[in-house]
Backbone as a ProteinNet text record, in pm:
[ID]
protein_1_A
[PRIMARY]
XXXXXXXXXXXXXXXXXXXXXXXXXXXXXXXXXXXXXXXXXXXXXXXXXXXXXXXXXXXXXXXXXX
[TERTIARY]
8794.1	8801.3	8807.7	8730.6	8729.5	8863.8	8933.9	9065	9164.1	9157.3	9245.9	9213.6	9084.6	9044	9086.3	9064.4	9103.8	9254.4	9329.4	9475.5	9519	9452.7	9484.9	9457.1	9343.5	9308.4	9406.5	9439.9	9536.4	9672.7	9714	9842.3	9839.9	9730.4	9718.8	9723.6	9659.1	9664.1	9806.9	9878.2	10017.9	10102.4	10079.9	10154.3	10123.3	9997.3	9960.4	10023.7	10024.1	10087.9	10237.6	10301.7	10445.2	10469.9	10384	10399.2	10378.6	10281.5	10259.1	10381.6	10439.7	10560	10675.3	10688.2	10794.5	10773.9	10650.4	10621.1	10650.2	10618	10647.1	10796.9	10873.3	11019.1	11072.2	11018.8	11060.1	11027.6	10911.3	10872	10965.7	10999.6	11092.1	11229.1	11274.7	11404.8	11402.6	11292.4	11280.2	11283.2	11213.1	11213.1	11352.6	11421.8	11558.5	11648.5	11630	11707.6	11678.6	11552	11514.5	11579.6	11581.2	11644.8	11794.2	11857	12000.2	12027.7	11944.5	11961.4	11946.7	11848.2	11829.4	11950.6	12006.5	12124.8	12244.5	12260	12370.9	12355.3	12234.2	12209.7	12238.7	12199	12227.3	12377.8	12448.1	12593.5	12659.8	12611.2	12666.6	12645.3	12524.4	12495.8	12582.4	12603.3	12688.1	12831.9	12881.4	13017.8	13031.5	12931.8	12936.4	12933.5	12851.3	12845	12977.8	13039.6	13168.4	13274.5	13275.5	13370.3	13348	13221.9	13191.3	13236.6	13219.8	13263.4	13414.7	13486.7	13633.4	13679.4	13614.6	13651.6	13627.4	13515.3	13486.7	13590.1	13627.3	13726.5	13861.1	13901.3	14030.2	14026.3	13910.8	13898.6	13907.2	13844.3	13846.2	13988.8	14070.6	14208.4	14308.2	14257.9	14344	14449.6	14417.6	14518.1	14483.4	14379.3	14342	14323	14321	14302.7	14157.1	14066.9	13923.5	13889.5
10082.1	9983.2	10047.5	10152	10211.7	10275.2	10329.7	10388.4	10281.9	10164.8	10055.9	10010	9999.4	9955.5	10057.3	10184.8	10290.2	10290.1	10274.7	10269.9	10149.8	10037.7	9918.1	9939.5	9998.5	10025.8	10126	10230.3	10329.3	10264.7	10176.4	10108.2	10021.1	9951.3	9867.7	9953.4	10069.6	10160	10207	10239.5	10281.5	10169.2	10048.5	9934.2	9912.7	9925	9910.7	10020.7	10142.5	10252.2	10226.9	10177.1	10146.9	10036	9936.5	9828.6	9878.9	9968	10026.3	10104.6	10182.4	10258.9	10165.2	10056.9	9959.9	9896.2	9864.7	9808.7	9909.7	10036.5	10140.5	10153.1	10150.3	10158.7	10036.7	9920.5	9799.1	9804.9	9858.2	9873.3	9968.7	10079.3	10174.9	10112.5	10033.4	9967.6	9867.5	9795.7	9699.4	9770.7	9882.3	9959.3	10012.7	10059	10107.7	9993.5	9876.7	9759.9	9721.4	9728.3	9698.9	9798.5	9925.1	10027.1	10000.6	9957.1	9927.1	9810	9707.5	9592.6	9636.3	9721.4	9771.7	9851	9933.6	10012.6	9921.2	9818.5	9725	9650.1	9611	9541.5	9633.2	9758.4	9854.1	9875.4	9883.3	9900.1	9777.4	9659.9	9537.2	9535.6	9571.5	9574.1	9677.4	9792.8	9895.8	9846.4	9777.8	9725.1	9620.1	9534.5	9433.7	9498.4	9602.1	9673.1	9742.1	9799.2	9865.2	9764.1	9648	9543.1	9497.9	9477.5	9435.4	9540.9	9667.4	9774.3	9773.3	9758.1	9753.1	9630.5	9518.5	9398.3	9416	9478	9504.3	9599.6	9700.8	9797.7	9728.8	9642.3	9574.6	9475.5	9410.4	9321.7	9401.1	9516.9	9602.7	9638.3	9669.1	9710.6	9594.5	9476.7	9358.1	9360.7	9419.9	9430.8	9347.7	9268	9191.9	9044.7	8965.6	8821.5	8784.1	8881.4	8850.1	8844.2
12975.4	12870.5	12732.5	12711.5	12578.3	12546.2	12645.7	12620.6	12573.8	12635.1	12595.1	12453.3	12421.2	12288.1	12182.1	12210.9	12116.4	12096.9	12203.9	12193.1	12109.8	12126.2	12048.7	11899.8	11868	11728.1	11667.9	11743	11693.6	11667.4	11756.9	11739.4	11613.5	11590.3	11470.6	11344.2	11347.9	11232.9	11207.3	11313.7	11298.4	11239.1	11283.9	11231.5	11083.2	11044.9	10904.2	10819.3	10870.1	10797.4	10780.8	10884.4	10876.2	10773.9	10769.5	10672.5	10530.4	10513.6	10380.3	10334.4	10425.3	10390.4	10356.1	10431	10402.6	10265.1	10231.6	10099.7	9989.4	10013.9	9915.6	9892.2	9998.8	9986.5	9911.2	9942	9872.3	9723.9	9691.4	9551.1	9479.2	9543.3	9482.5	9462	9557.2	9544.6	9430.2	9416.3	9306.5	9172.4	9163	9037.9	9006.6	9108.8	9087.7	9042.9	9099.2	9057.5	8913.5	8874.7	8735.8	8640.2	8678.5	8594.7	8583.2	8691.1	8687.9	8593.9	8598.9	8510.6	8364.9	8337	8200.4	8154.1	8242.3	8207.2	8181.1	8261.8	8241.3	8109.6	8077.6	7951.5	7833	7842	7734.4	7719.8	7831.2	7825.8	7763.8	7796.3	7737.7	7586.8	7543.9	7400.4	7329.2	7392.2	7332.1	7320.4	7422.5	7418.4	7309	7294.5	7188.9	7050.8	7035.2	6907.1	6877.8	6979.3	6961.6	6919.2	6983.7	6947.6	6803.9	6765.6	6628.7	6528	6561.1	6471.2	6454.8	6563.4	6555.6	6478	6498.8	6424.6	6275.3	6239.7	6098	6039.6	6115.2	6067.1	6042.6	6137.8	6120.9	6004.7	5982.6	5866.8	5737.4	5738.2	5618.6	5578.6	5678.1	5651.1	5661.1	5692.3	5696.1	5804.4	5917.5	6024	6148.1	6142.7	6261.1	6231.9	6333.6	6315.1	6289.8	6290.4	6276.1	6131.3
[MASK]
++++++++++++++++++++++++++++++++++++++++++++++++++++++++++++++++++

């Protein structure tokens, strides 16, 4: 009986460890996703700033419809 009980407890510990590892991987993936969103937002802001700069330049020289 004790061998069965010990095997059951060991199996539960292994399952908990596997779940912890899965949660860790999920957390890392979420953090990577957050970093990607931040990078995309920074790229969008840079593109908007670049467009605004070009529009200002064309207005300065009177060569654009803006």
